[in-house]
Amino acid sequence: MSRTLRHVLLIAALAVVLVGLAVALPPLTERFHAWDGGSFLGDVVKGWSLTVLHPAYWAVLLIVGLLELRWPARRGEGLFTVGGAQDLVWLLLAPLFALTIVAGYVALLQRLYEGPLGGAALDVDGTLGDVAAFVLAFLLADFFMWFSHFVRHKVPTLWRFHQVHHSQRMMSMLTDNRVHFFEAMVSATIAYIPARLLGLSNEAAVAIAFLTVFFTGFTHANLRTNLGPARYLVVTPQSHRVHHSTEEPHWDHNFGAVLSVWDRLFRTQWNGAHEYPTIGIPDPDFPLEHDPSPTSVLRTYGRQLLYPFRAVLADLRR
Ligand SMILES: [Zn+2]
Ligand SMILES: [Zn+2]
C-alpha cells in the first residue's frame, strides 16, 4: 500500500474517531456534571478518569491496536506486548490518585485562586461568543501543555517523574497513560491559574480534556505514519516517537500535545519526518517491566511509582 494511501486512511480513521467523539461528547459531559467535580480542574480530572473507562475509548484502543499490527512503526512494539500490559496497569490505577491526591491538590489551588487572587477572571465566553472562546481555550490549553512538557524536561527533579512516561520501550496508544500522578499536579499548577484567569467555562475545559486524551493516545500509537502534510499542523505518531527517542540528537524536541505549531514557533521541532527511532531512557537503574503476568506488572507498577521519589533523594544527596 502506498504511503499516501496509508496517510489518507489514517486521517480518515482519525476523522471518524473525532466525529464519534462529537456525538458521544454531550451525554458524557452531562454525566460528569451530574457527578459534580466541584471545581474547574476537578471536573477535568474526573472527566479524564471517566473518558478512559468509556466504551468509546476501548473501541478506539482496539482499532488503533489492530492498525499497529498492520502498520507498525517498529515490530515488537504496540498494545499486545509486556509494555502494553504495564501501561494498562498505569491506566487502570490512575483514578486512585486522580480522585484523591490530584483532586485534593487542585482544590487547594482553587482556594489560592479564590483567596489571594480574588477569583479575578476575564469573561472570555461573554466577550467572544462560544465558538471563538472554545477555540481560544483550546489554543491556550495546548500551549500550556507544550510549556508544561518543556518544563518537565528541563527541570531535573521534574524530569525524574516524567522519566516514568519515557521509560516505555514498546510504544502503544496506552503509553499516554503511563504518567506519574506528581506530573499531573505539575501540569495542573501550570495550567489551572491561567485558565481560570481567562474565565474559561467548565464545559470547554472538559471537552478539551476529552479531545486531548484521544488525540495524544493516537500520537503514542506504534504506527508508521507522519500524517503527510497534516504534520505541519499537528503532532503525529512519527514526531512523538522522535520525542521518545533513545538517540541523543533527538532529545528535547517535539514537546507538543496536539498542535505542532508551538514546537515550530519555539524552534524545538525535529525536522526529520521519516525517522522511527528506538525509544526509551538511558537510566540503567529504572525498574523496567519484563514479565506480562498480572502479579509482575502490579509489582513493577509499585516500583515505577516509587522510583522517582528515590531518584530525587539520591540526586539531592549527590
Ligand atoms: Zn517528554
Ligand atoms: Zn509521550
PDB file of C-alpha atoms and ligand atoms in Angstrom:
ATOM      1  CA  MET A   1       0.000   0.000   0.000  1.00  0.00           C
ATOM      2  CA  SER A   2       1.387   3.412  -0.936  1.00  0.00           C
ATOM      3  CA  ARG A   3       2.412   5.881   1.740  1.00  0.00           C
ATOM      4  CA  THR A   4      -0.119   8.472   0.542  1.00  0.00           C
ATOM      5  CA  LEU A   5      -2.994   5.985   0.763  1.00  0.00           C
ATOM      6  CA  ARG A   6      -1.876   4.981   4.264  1.00  0.00           C
ATOM      7  CA  HIS A   7      -1.881   8.623   5.393  1.00  0.00           C
ATOM      8  CA  VAL A   8      -5.307   9.193   3.838  1.00  0.00           C
ATOM      9  CA  LEU A   9      -6.701   6.094   5.587  1.00  0.00           C
ATOM     10  CA  LEU A  10      -5.241   7.107   8.941  1.00  0.00           C
ATOM     11  CA  ILE A  11      -6.512  10.669   8.666  1.00  0.00           C
ATOM     12  CA  ALA A  12      -9.953   9.245   7.698  1.00  0.00           C
ATOM     13  CA  ALA A  13      -9.843   6.920  10.750  1.00  0.00           C
ATOM     14  CA  LEU A  14      -8.958   9.888  12.946  1.00  0.00           C
ATOM     15  CA  ALA A  15     -11.815  11.926  11.438  1.00  0.00           C
ATOM     16  CA  VAL A  16     -14.253   9.064  12.192  1.00  0.00           C
ATOM     17  CA  VAL A  17     -12.993   8.980  15.782  1.00  0.00           C
ATOM     18  CA  LEU A  18     -13.406  12.750  16.191  1.00  0.00           C
ATOM     19  CA  VAL A  19     -16.929  12.696  14.690  1.00  0.00           C
ATOM     20  CA  GLY A  20     -17.775   9.783  17.008  1.00  0.00           C
ATOM     21  CA  LEU A  21     -16.488  11.839  19.907  1.00  0.00           C
ATOM     22  CA  ALA A  22     -18.539  14.858  18.893  1.00  0.00           C
ATOM     23  CA  VAL A  23     -21.630  12.599  19.088  1.00  0.00           C
ATOM     24  CA  ALA A  24     -20.549  10.942  22.350  1.00  0.00           C
ATOM     25  CA  LEU A  25     -19.446  14.177  23.996  1.00  0.00           C
ATOM     26  CA  PRO A  26     -22.702  15.831  25.144  1.00  0.00           C
ATOM     27  CA  PRO A  27     -24.117  12.800  27.069  1.00  0.00           C
ATOM     28  CA  LEU A  28     -20.703  12.215  28.630  1.00  0.00           C
ATOM     29  CA  THR A  29     -20.365  15.840  29.664  1.00  0.00           C
ATOM     30  CA  GLU A  30     -23.781  15.619  31.312  1.00  0.00           C
ATOM     31  CA  ARG A  31     -22.630  12.595  33.267  1.00  0.00           C
ATOM     32  CA  PHE A  32     -19.561  14.422  34.583  1.00  0.00           C
ATOM     33  CA  HIS A  33     -21.656  17.357  35.660  1.00  0.00           C
ATOM     34  CA  ALA A  34     -24.067  15.046  37.431  1.00  0.00           C
ATOM     35  CA  TRP A  35     -21.049  13.685  39.296  1.00  0.00           C
ATOM     36  CA  ASP A  36     -20.182  17.235  40.440  1.00  0.00           C
ATOM     37  CA  GLY A  37     -16.430  17.659  40.175  1.00  0.00           C
ATOM     38  CA  GLY A  38     -16.766  20.647  42.481  1.00  0.00           C
ATOM     39  CA  SER A  39     -14.031  22.654  40.794  1.00  0.00           C
ATOM     40  CA  PHE A  40     -12.869  23.599  37.334  1.00  0.00           C
ATOM     41  CA  LEU A  41      -9.970  21.176  37.127  1.00  0.00           C
ATOM     42  CA  GLY A  42     -11.632  18.691  39.465  1.00  0.00           C
ATOM     43  CA  ASP A  43     -14.176  18.278  36.652  1.00  0.00           C
ATOM     44  CA  VAL A  44     -11.384  17.817  34.151  1.00  0.00           C
ATOM     45  CA  VAL A  45      -9.663  15.207  36.308  1.00  0.00           C
ATOM     46  CA  LYS A  46     -12.889  13.283  36.787  1.00  0.00           C
ATOM     47  CA  GLY A  47     -13.742  13.769  33.126  1.00  0.00           C
ATOM     48  CA  TRP A  48     -10.458  12.191  32.167  1.00  0.00           C
ATOM     49  CA  SER A  49     -10.998   9.281  34.559  1.00  0.00           C
ATOM     50  CA  LEU A  50     -14.396   8.548  33.058  1.00  0.00           C
ATOM     51  CA  THR A  51     -13.199   9.034  29.482  1.00  0.00           C
ATOM     52  CA  VAL A  52     -10.793   6.156  29.715  1.00  0.00           C
ATOM     53  CA  LEU A  53     -13.491   3.994  31.276  1.00  0.00           C
ATOM     54  CA  HIS A  54     -15.943   4.765  28.458  1.00  0.00           C
ATOM     55  CA  PRO A  55     -16.601   2.048  25.799  1.00  0.00           C
ATOM     56  CA  ALA A  56     -15.656   4.543  23.047  1.00  0.00           C
ATOM     57  CA  TYR A  57     -12.129   4.700  24.433  1.00  0.00           C
ATOM     58  CA  TRP A  58     -11.767   0.909  24.416  1.00  0.00           C
ATOM     59  CA  ALA A  59     -13.216   0.686  20.892  1.00  0.00           C
ATOM     60  CA  VAL A  60     -10.696   3.230  19.634  1.00  0.00           C
ATOM     61  CA  LEU A  61      -7.931   1.462  21.532  1.00  0.00           C
ATOM     62  CA  LEU A  62      -8.759  -1.828  19.840  1.00  0.00           C
ATOM     63  CA  ILE A  63      -8.931  -0.258  16.361  1.00  0.00           C
ATOM     64  CA  VAL A  64      -5.603   1.526  16.848  1.00  0.00           C
ATOM     65  CA  GLY A  65      -4.103  -1.683  18.331  1.00  0.00           C
ATOM     66  CA  LEU A  66      -5.084  -3.569  15.166  1.00  0.00           C
ATOM     67  CA  LEU A  67      -3.735  -0.776  12.923  1.00  0.00           C
ATOM     68  CA  GLU A  68      -0.487  -1.092  14.897  1.00  0.00           C
ATOM     69  CA  LEU A  69      -0.288  -4.763  13.912  1.00  0.00           C
ATOM     70  CA  ARG A  70      -0.797  -3.855  10.227  1.00  0.00           C
ATOM     71  CA  TRP A  71       1.451  -0.751  10.014  1.00  0.00           C
ATOM     72  CA  PRO A  72       3.808  -0.772  12.996  1.00  0.00           C
ATOM     73  CA  ALA A  73       6.417   1.964  13.338  1.00  0.00           C
ATOM     74  CA  ARG A  74       8.636  -0.839  14.676  1.00  0.00           C
ATOM     75  CA  ARG A  75       7.826  -4.536  15.009  1.00  0.00           C
ATOM     76  CA  GLY A  76       7.773  -5.938  18.557  1.00  0.00           C
ATOM     77  CA  GLU A  77       6.066  -2.833  19.994  1.00  0.00           C
ATOM     78  CA  GLY A  78       2.395  -1.883  20.355  1.00  0.00           C
ATOM     79  CA  LEU A  79      -0.570  -2.747  22.521  1.00  0.00           C
ATOM     80  CA  PHE A  80      -0.070  -6.517  22.691  1.00  0.00           C
ATOM     81  CA  THR A  81       3.335  -6.519  24.449  1.00  0.00           C
ATOM     82  CA  VAL A  82       4.692  -6.527  28.022  1.00  0.00           C
ATOM     83  CA  GLY A  83       4.964  -2.728  27.720  1.00  0.00           C
ATOM     84  CA  GLY A  84       1.267  -2.591  26.764  1.00  0.00           C
ATOM     85  CA  ALA A  85       0.385  -4.721  29.827  1.00  0.00           C
ATOM     86  CA  GLN A  86       2.369  -2.370  32.080  1.00  0.00           C
ATOM     87  CA  ASP A  87       0.700   0.707  30.587  1.00  0.00           C
ATOM     88  CA  LEU A  88      -2.691  -0.925  31.189  1.00  0.00           C
ATOM     89  CA  VAL A  89      -1.903  -1.032  34.928  1.00  0.00           C
ATOM     90  CA  TRP A  90      -0.972   2.667  34.820  1.00  0.00           C
ATOM     91  CA  LEU A  91      -4.292   3.374  33.080  1.00  0.00           C
ATOM     92  CA  LEU A  92      -6.459   1.337  35.452  1.00  0.00           C
ATOM     93  CA  LEU A  93      -4.870   2.598  38.669  1.00  0.00           C
ATOM     94  CA  ALA A  94      -4.622   6.285  37.650  1.00  0.00           C
ATOM     95  CA  PRO A  95      -8.081   7.197  39.081  1.00  0.00           C
ATOM     96  CA  LEU A  96      -6.799   6.196  42.545  1.00  0.00           C
ATOM     97  CA  PHE A  97      -4.549   9.249  42.505  1.00  0.00           C
ATOM     98  CA  ALA A  98      -6.601  11.448  40.160  1.00  0.00           C
ATOM     99  CA  LEU A  99      -9.569  11.360  42.526  1.00  0.00           C
ATOM    100  CA  THR A 100      -7.604  11.731  45.761  1.00  0.00           C
ATOM    101  CA  ILE A 101      -4.193  13.423  45.773  1.00  0.00           C
ATOM    102  CA  VAL A 102      -4.520  15.325  42.484  1.00  0.00           C
ATOM    103  CA  ALA A 103      -8.139  16.371  43.089  1.00  0.00           C
ATOM    104  CA  GLY A 104      -7.216  17.494  46.638  1.00  0.00           C
ATOM    105  CA  TYR A 105      -4.284  19.476  45.326  1.00  0.00           C
ATOM    106  CA  VAL A 106      -6.451  21.121  42.681  1.00  0.00           C
ATOM    107  CA  ALA A 107      -8.963  22.090  45.366  1.00  0.00           C
ATOM    108  CA  LEU A 108      -6.058  23.801  47.191  1.00  0.00           C
ATOM    109  CA  LEU A 109      -5.082  25.660  44.017  1.00  0.00           C
ATOM    110  CA  GLN A 110      -8.692  26.732  43.656  1.00  0.00           C
ATOM    111  CA  ARG A 111      -8.646  28.172  47.162  1.00  0.00           C
ATOM    112  CA  LEU A 112      -5.464  30.073  46.271  1.00  0.00           C
ATOM    113  CA  TYR A 113      -7.137  31.426  43.156  1.00  0.00           C
ATOM    114  CA  GLU A 114     -10.268  32.467  45.018  1.00  0.00           C
ATOM    115  CA  GLY A 115      -8.350  33.815  48.015  1.00  0.00           C
ATOM    116  CA  PRO A 116      -5.213  35.859  47.235  1.00  0.00           C
ATOM    117  CA  LEU A 117      -6.138  36.261  43.570  1.00  0.00           C
ATOM    118  CA  GLY A 118      -9.715  37.205  44.466  1.00  0.00           C
ATOM    119  CA  GLY A 119     -11.180  34.934  41.760  1.00  0.00           C
ATOM    120  CA  ALA A 120     -10.364  37.524  39.100  1.00  0.00           C
ATOM    121  CA  ALA A 121     -11.319  36.410  35.598  1.00  0.00           C
ATOM    122  CA  LEU A 122     -11.838  37.813  32.126  1.00  0.00           C
ATOM    123  CA  ASP A 123     -15.262  36.982  30.739  1.00  0.00           C
ATOM    124  CA  VAL A 124     -13.947  35.326  27.576  1.00  0.00           C
ATOM    125  CA  ASP A 125     -17.184  33.470  26.771  1.00  0.00           C
ATOM    126  CA  GLY A 126     -19.283  36.616  27.149  1.00  0.00           C
ATOM    127  CA  THR A 127     -16.899  38.791  25.138  1.00  0.00           C
ATOM    128  CA  LEU A 128     -16.059  36.448  22.269  1.00  0.00           C
ATOM    129  CA  GLY A 129     -19.023  34.088  21.925  1.00  0.00           C
ATOM    130  CA  ASP A 130     -18.978  30.334  22.492  1.00  0.00           C
ATOM    131  CA  VAL A 131     -17.110  29.104  19.405  1.00  0.00           C
ATOM    132  CA  ALA A 132     -14.341  31.702  19.472  1.00  0.00           C
ATOM    133  CA  ALA A 133     -13.967  31.200  23.239  1.00  0.00           C
ATOM    134  CA  PHE A 134     -13.674  27.436  22.719  1.00  0.00           C
ATOM    135  CA  VAL A 135     -11.002  27.872  20.030  1.00  0.00           C
ATOM    136  CA  LEU A 136      -9.096  30.304  22.237  1.00  0.00           C
ATOM    137  CA  ALA A 137      -9.409  27.918  25.202  1.00  0.00           C
ATOM    138  CA  PHE A 138      -8.130  25.035  23.090  1.00  0.00           C
ATOM    139  CA  LEU A 139      -5.157  27.075  21.790  1.00  0.00           C
ATOM    140  CA  LEU A 140      -4.250  28.199  25.307  1.00  0.00           C
ATOM    141  CA  ALA A 141      -4.646  24.746  26.813  1.00  0.00           C
ATOM    142  CA  ASP A 142      -2.486  23.247  24.065  1.00  0.00           C
ATOM    143  CA  PHE A 143       0.158  25.936  24.535  1.00  0.00           C
ATOM    144  CA  PHE A 144       0.218  25.355  28.303  1.00  0.00           C
ATOM    145  CA  MET A 145       0.562  21.608  27.693  1.00  0.00           C
ATOM    146  CA  TRP A 146       3.538  22.342  25.445  1.00  0.00           C
ATOM    147  CA  PHE A 147       5.044  24.653  28.053  1.00  0.00           C
ATOM    148  CA  SER A 148       4.455  22.274  30.952  1.00  0.00           C
ATOM    149  CA  HIS A 149       6.017  19.418  28.962  1.00  0.00           C
ATOM    150  CA  PHE A 150       9.049  21.603  28.135  1.00  0.00           C
ATOM    151  CA  VAL A 151       9.474  22.445  31.845  1.00  0.00           C
ATOM    152  CA  ARG A 152       9.218  18.758  32.838  1.00  0.00           C
ATOM    153  CA  HIS A 153      12.184  18.022  30.580  1.00  0.00           C
ATOM    154  CA  LYS A 154      14.303  20.988  31.679  1.00  0.00           C
ATOM    155  CA  VAL A 155      13.935  20.840  35.484  1.00  0.00           C
ATOM    156  CA  PRO A 156      15.916  17.801  36.749  1.00  0.00           C
ATOM    157  CA  THR A 157      13.533  16.974  39.642  1.00  0.00           C
ATOM    158  CA  LEU A 158      10.511  17.141  37.369  1.00  0.00           C
ATOM    159  CA  TRP A 159      12.310  15.041  34.747  1.00  0.00           C
ATOM    160  CA  ARG A 160      12.646  12.240  37.322  1.00  0.00           C
ATOM    161  CA  PHE A 161       8.841  11.986  37.377  1.00  0.00           C
ATOM    162  CA  HIS A 162       8.420  12.499  33.626  1.00  0.00           C
ATOM    163  CA  GLN A 163      11.036   9.809  33.073  1.00  0.00           C
ATOM    164  CA  VAL A 164       8.383   7.216  34.013  1.00  0.00           C
ATOM    165  CA  HIS A 165       6.461   8.138  30.849  1.00  0.00           C
ATOM    166  CA  HIS A 166       9.646   7.943  28.770  1.00  0.00           C
ATOM    167  CA  SER A 167      10.655   4.564  30.216  1.00  0.00           C
ATOM    168  CA  GLN A 168       8.372   2.768  27.743  1.00  0.00           C
ATOM    169  CA  ARG A 169      10.303   0.793  25.101  1.00  0.00           C
ATOM    170  CA  MET A 170       7.217  -0.590  23.310  1.00  0.00           C
ATOM    171  CA  MET A 171       5.035   2.355  22.493  1.00  0.00           C
ATOM    172  CA  SER A 172       1.273   1.980  22.036  1.00  0.00           C
ATOM    173  CA  MET A 173      -1.804   4.176  22.447  1.00  0.00           C
ATOM    174  CA  LEU A 174      -1.843   3.165  26.138  1.00  0.00           C
ATOM    175  CA  THR A 175       1.591   4.709  26.758  1.00  0.00           C
ATOM    176  CA  ASP A 176      -0.146   8.072  27.016  1.00  0.00           C
ATOM    177  CA  ASN A 177      -1.478   6.810  30.375  1.00  0.00           C
ATOM    178  CA  ARG A 178       1.934   5.970  31.827  1.00  0.00           C
ATOM    179  CA  VAL A 179       2.088   9.257  33.714  1.00  0.00           C
ATOM    180  CA  HIS A 180       3.113   9.696  37.351  1.00  0.00           C
ATOM    181  CA  PHE A 181       0.446  11.448  39.461  1.00  0.00           C
ATOM    182  CA  PHE A 182       3.039  14.026  40.539  1.00  0.00           C
ATOM    183  CA  GLU A 183       3.249  15.102  36.877  1.00  0.00           C
ATOM    184  CA  ALA A 184      -0.498  15.647  36.791  1.00  0.00           C
ATOM    185  CA  MET A 185      -0.061  18.035  39.743  1.00  0.00           C
ATOM    186  CA  VAL A 186       2.696  19.943  37.944  1.00  0.00           C
ATOM    187  CA  SER A 187       0.527  20.291  34.828  1.00  0.00           C
ATOM    188  CA  ALA A 188      -2.407  21.394  36.972  1.00  0.00           C
ATOM    189  CA  THR A 189      -0.294  24.129  38.572  1.00  0.00           C
ATOM    190  CA  ILE A 190       0.904  25.456  35.240  1.00  0.00           C
ATOM    191  CA  ALA A 191      -2.489  25.265  33.524  1.00  0.00           C
ATOM    192  CA  TYR A 192      -5.025  25.964  36.280  1.00  0.00           C
ATOM    193  CA  ILE A 193      -4.441  29.574  37.273  1.00  0.00           C
ATOM    194  CA  PRO A 194      -4.015  30.990  33.734  1.00  0.00           C
ATOM    195  CA  ALA A 195      -7.083  29.070  32.561  1.00  0.00           C
ATOM    196  CA  ARG A 196      -9.151  30.409  35.475  1.00  0.00           C
ATOM    197  CA  LEU A 197      -7.884  33.950  34.947  1.00  0.00           C
ATOM    198  CA  LEU A 198      -9.205  33.746  31.400  1.00  0.00           C
ATOM    199  CA  GLY A 199     -12.576  32.720  32.772  1.00  0.00           C
ATOM    200  CA  LEU A 200     -12.899  29.580  30.636  1.00  0.00           C
ATOM    201  CA  SER A 201     -16.014  27.529  31.267  1.00  0.00           C
ATOM    202  CA  ASN A 202     -16.060  24.045  32.750  1.00  0.00           C
ATOM    203  CA  GLU A 203     -17.746  22.720  29.590  1.00  0.00           C
ATOM    204  CA  ALA A 204     -14.914  23.987  27.399  1.00  0.00           C
ATOM    205  CA  ALA A 205     -12.321  22.548  29.777  1.00  0.00           C
ATOM    206  CA  VAL A 206     -13.980  19.117  29.867  1.00  0.00           C
ATOM    207  CA  ALA A 207     -14.424  18.998  26.079  1.00  0.00           C
ATOM    208  CA  ILE A 208     -10.784  19.958  25.554  1.00  0.00           C
ATOM    209  CA  ALA A 209      -9.662  17.286  28.003  1.00  0.00           C
ATOM    210  CA  PHE A 210     -11.674  14.638  26.049  1.00  0.00           C
ATOM    211  CA  LEU A 211     -10.288  15.601  22.678  1.00  0.00           C
ATOM    212  CA  THR A 212      -6.762  15.715  24.036  1.00  0.00           C
ATOM    213  CA  VAL A 213      -6.999  12.270  25.678  1.00  0.00           C
ATOM    214  CA  PHE A 214      -7.958  10.672  22.358  1.00  0.00           C
ATOM    215  CA  PHE A 215      -5.502  12.653  20.262  1.00  0.00           C
ATOM    216  CA  THR A 216      -2.458  12.180  22.486  1.00  0.00           C
ATOM    217  CA  GLY A 217      -3.400   8.490  22.766  1.00  0.00           C
ATOM    218  CA  PHE A 218      -3.228   8.325  18.974  1.00  0.00           C
ATOM    219  CA  THR A 219       0.164  10.075  18.767  1.00  0.00           C
ATOM    220  CA  HIS A 220       1.612   7.405  21.099  1.00  0.00           C
ATOM    221  CA  ALA A 221       0.454   4.576  18.817  1.00  0.00           C
ATOM    222  CA  ASN A 222       3.120   2.362  17.287  1.00  0.00           C
ATOM    223  CA  LEU A 223       2.122   3.478  13.777  1.00  0.00           C
ATOM    224  CA  ARG A 224       4.351   4.179  10.804  1.00  0.00           C
ATOM    225  CA  THR A 225       2.831   7.462   9.715  1.00  0.00           C
ATOM    226  CA  ASN A 226       3.733  11.140   9.763  1.00  0.00           C
ATOM    227  CA  LEU A 227       0.199  12.087   8.569  1.00  0.00           C
ATOM    228  CA  GLY A 228       1.617  13.688   5.395  1.00  0.00           C
ATOM    229  CA  PRO A 229       1.179  17.478   5.195  1.00  0.00           C
ATOM    230  CA  ALA A 230      -1.068  17.439   8.309  1.00  0.00           C
ATOM    231  CA  ARG A 231       2.175  17.121  10.314  1.00  0.00           C
ATOM    232  CA  TYR A 232       2.810  20.838   9.824  1.00  0.00           C
ATOM    233  CA  LEU A 233      -0.263  21.492  11.956  1.00  0.00           C
ATOM    234  CA  VAL A 234      -0.493  18.581  14.396  1.00  0.00           C
ATOM    235  CA  VAL A 235       1.709  16.178  16.347  1.00  0.00           C
ATOM    236  CA  THR A 236       1.963  12.734  14.702  1.00  0.00           C
ATOM    237  CA  PRO A 237       2.882   9.201  15.819  1.00  0.00           C
ATOM    238  CA  GLN A 238       6.198   9.726  13.985  1.00  0.00           C
ATOM    239  CA  SER A 239       7.038  13.096  15.563  1.00  0.00           C
ATOM    240  CA  HIS A 240       6.117  11.949  19.072  1.00  0.00           C
ATOM    241  CA  ARG A 241       8.222   8.811  18.632  1.00  0.00           C
ATOM    242  CA  VAL A 242      11.185  11.101  17.940  1.00  0.00           C
ATOM    243  CA  HIS A 243      10.372  12.829  21.255  1.00  0.00           C
ATOM    244  CA  HIS A 244      10.751   9.436  22.995  1.00  0.00           C
ATOM    245  CA  SER A 245      13.908   8.511  21.047  1.00  0.00           C
ATOM    246  CA  THR A 246      16.975   6.869  22.599  1.00  0.00           C
ATOM    247  CA  GLU A 247      19.195   8.846  20.162  1.00  0.00           C
ATOM    248  CA  GLU A 248      20.701  11.887  21.868  1.00  0.00           C
ATOM    249  CA  PRO A 249      20.356  14.358  18.948  1.00  0.00           C
ATOM    250  CA  HIS A 250      16.560  13.796  19.099  1.00  0.00           C
ATOM    251  CA  TRP A 251      16.288  14.690  22.795  1.00  0.00           C
ATOM    252  CA  ASP A 252      14.455  17.876  23.805  1.00  0.00           C
ATOM    253  CA  HIS A 253      12.457  18.105  20.586  1.00  0.00           C
ATOM    254  CA  ASN A 254       8.743  17.776  19.732  1.00  0.00           C
ATOM    255  CA  PHE A 255       7.109  18.707  23.059  1.00  0.00           C
ATOM    256  CA  GLY A 256       3.682  19.400  21.506  1.00  0.00           C
ATOM    257  CA  ALA A 257       0.469  17.664  22.656  1.00  0.00           C
ATOM    258  CA  VAL A 258      -1.971  18.294  19.787  1.00  0.00           C
ATOM    259  CA  LEU A 259      -0.615  21.160  17.656  1.00  0.00           C
ATOM    260  CA  SER A 260       2.935  21.075  16.293  1.00  0.00           C
ATOM    261  CA  VAL A 261       2.914  24.852  15.813  1.00  0.00           C
ATOM    262  CA  TRP A 262       4.414  25.619  19.265  1.00  0.00           C
ATOM    263  CA  ASP A 263       7.470  23.483  18.516  1.00  0.00           C
ATOM    264  CA  ARG A 264       7.862  25.218  15.162  1.00  0.00           C
ATOM    265  CA  LEU A 265       7.417  28.622  16.782  1.00  0.00           C
ATOM    266  CA  PHE A 266       9.953  27.949  19.564  1.00  0.00           C
ATOM    267  CA  ARG A 267      12.363  26.005  17.313  1.00  0.00           C
ATOM    268  CA  THR A 268      12.085  22.711  19.167  1.00  0.00           C
ATOM    269  CA  GLN A 269      10.612  20.817  16.197  1.00  0.00           C
ATOM    270  CA  TRP A 270      12.754  17.951  14.853  1.00  0.00           C
ATOM    271  CA  ASN A 271      12.550  18.266  11.087  1.00  0.00           C
ATOM    272  CA  GLY A 272      13.238  14.642  10.059  1.00  0.00           C
ATOM    273  CA  ALA A 273       9.743  13.334   9.306  1.00  0.00           C
ATOM    274  CA  HIS A 274      10.719   9.808   8.217  1.00  0.00           C
ATOM    275  CA  GLU A 275      12.696   8.641  11.249  1.00  0.00           C
ATOM    276  CA  TYR A 276      11.260   5.926  13.506  1.00  0.00           C
ATOM    277  CA  PRO A 277      13.938   5.508  16.206  1.00  0.00           C
ATOM    278  CA  THR A 278      14.008   3.067  19.119  1.00  0.00           C
ATOM    279  CA  ILE A 279      12.553   4.613  22.280  1.00  0.00           C
ATOM    280  CA  GLY A 280      13.380   4.580  25.992  1.00  0.00           C
ATOM    281  CA  ILE A 281      15.596   6.238  28.620  1.00  0.00           C
ATOM    282  CA  PRO A 282      19.320   5.938  29.378  1.00  0.00           C
ATOM    283  CA  ASP A 283      18.798   5.254  33.132  1.00  0.00           C
ATOM    284  CA  PRO A 284      20.099   1.728  33.927  1.00  0.00           C
ATOM    285  CA  ASP A 285      18.513   1.772  37.434  1.00  0.00           C
ATOM    286  CA  PHE A 286      14.940   2.318  36.274  1.00  0.00           C
ATOM    287  CA  PRO A 287      12.721  -0.704  37.148  1.00  0.00           C
ATOM    288  CA  LEU A 288      11.612  -1.750  33.651  1.00  0.00           C
ATOM    289  CA  GLU A 289       8.915  -4.367  33.067  1.00  0.00           C
ATOM    290  CA  HIS A 290       9.923  -7.767  31.695  1.00  0.00           C
ATOM    291  CA  ASP A 291       7.083 -10.122  32.569  1.00  0.00           C
ATOM    292  CA  PRO A 292       3.449  -9.524  31.483  1.00  0.00           C
ATOM    293  CA  SER A 293       1.902 -11.653  34.259  1.00  0.00           C
ATOM    294  CA  PRO A 294      -0.588  -9.692  36.443  1.00  0.00           C
ATOM    295  CA  THR A 295       1.430 -10.072  39.668  1.00  0.00           C
ATOM    296  CA  SER A 296       4.639  -8.975  37.952  1.00  0.00           C
ATOM    297  CA  VAL A 297       3.155  -5.874  36.261  1.00  0.00           C
ATOM    298  CA  LEU A 298       1.493  -4.880  39.556  1.00  0.00           C
ATOM    299  CA  ARG A 299       4.755  -5.224  41.452  1.00  0.00           C
ATOM    300  CA  THR A 300       6.633  -3.314  38.734  1.00  0.00           C
ATOM    301  CA  TYR A 301       3.960  -0.585  38.871  1.00  0.00           C
ATOM    302  CA  GLY A 302       4.711  -0.078  42.574  1.00  0.00           C
ATOM    303  CA  ARG A 303       8.431   0.148  41.879  1.00  0.00           C
ATOM    304  CA  GLN A 304       7.966   2.551  38.976  1.00  0.00           C
ATOM    305  CA  LEU A 305       5.654   4.716  41.084  1.00  0.00           C
ATOM    306  CA  LEU A 306       8.210   4.981  43.903  1.00  0.00           C
ATOM    307  CA  TYR A 307      11.337   5.213  41.747  1.00  0.00           C
ATOM    308  CA  PRO A 308      11.185   9.000  41.044  1.00  0.00           C
ATOM    309  CA  PHE A 309      10.998   9.799  44.791  1.00  0.00           C
ATOM    310  CA  ARG A 310      14.040   7.607  45.453  1.00  0.00           C
ATOM    311  CA  ALA A 311      15.889   9.069  42.460  1.00  0.00           C
ATOM    312  CA  VAL A 312      15.202  12.672  43.567  1.00  0.00           C
ATOM    313  CA  LEU A 313      16.525  11.880  47.079  1.00  0.00           C
ATOM    314  CA  ALA A 314      19.622  10.238  45.596  1.00  0.00           C
ATOM    315  CA  ASP A 315      20.172  13.273  43.308  1.00  0.00           C
ATOM    316  CA  LEU A 316      19.909  15.619  46.324  1.00  0.00           C
ATOM    317  CA  ARG A 317      22.490  13.616  48.282  1.00  0.00           C
ATOM    318  CA  ARG A 318      24.921  13.630  45.377  1.00  0.00           C
TER     319      ARG A 318
HETATM  320 ZN    ZN B   1       8.513  14.130  27.332  1.00  0.00          ZN
HETATM  321 ZN    ZN B   2       4.879  10.626  25.169  1.00  0.00          ZN
END
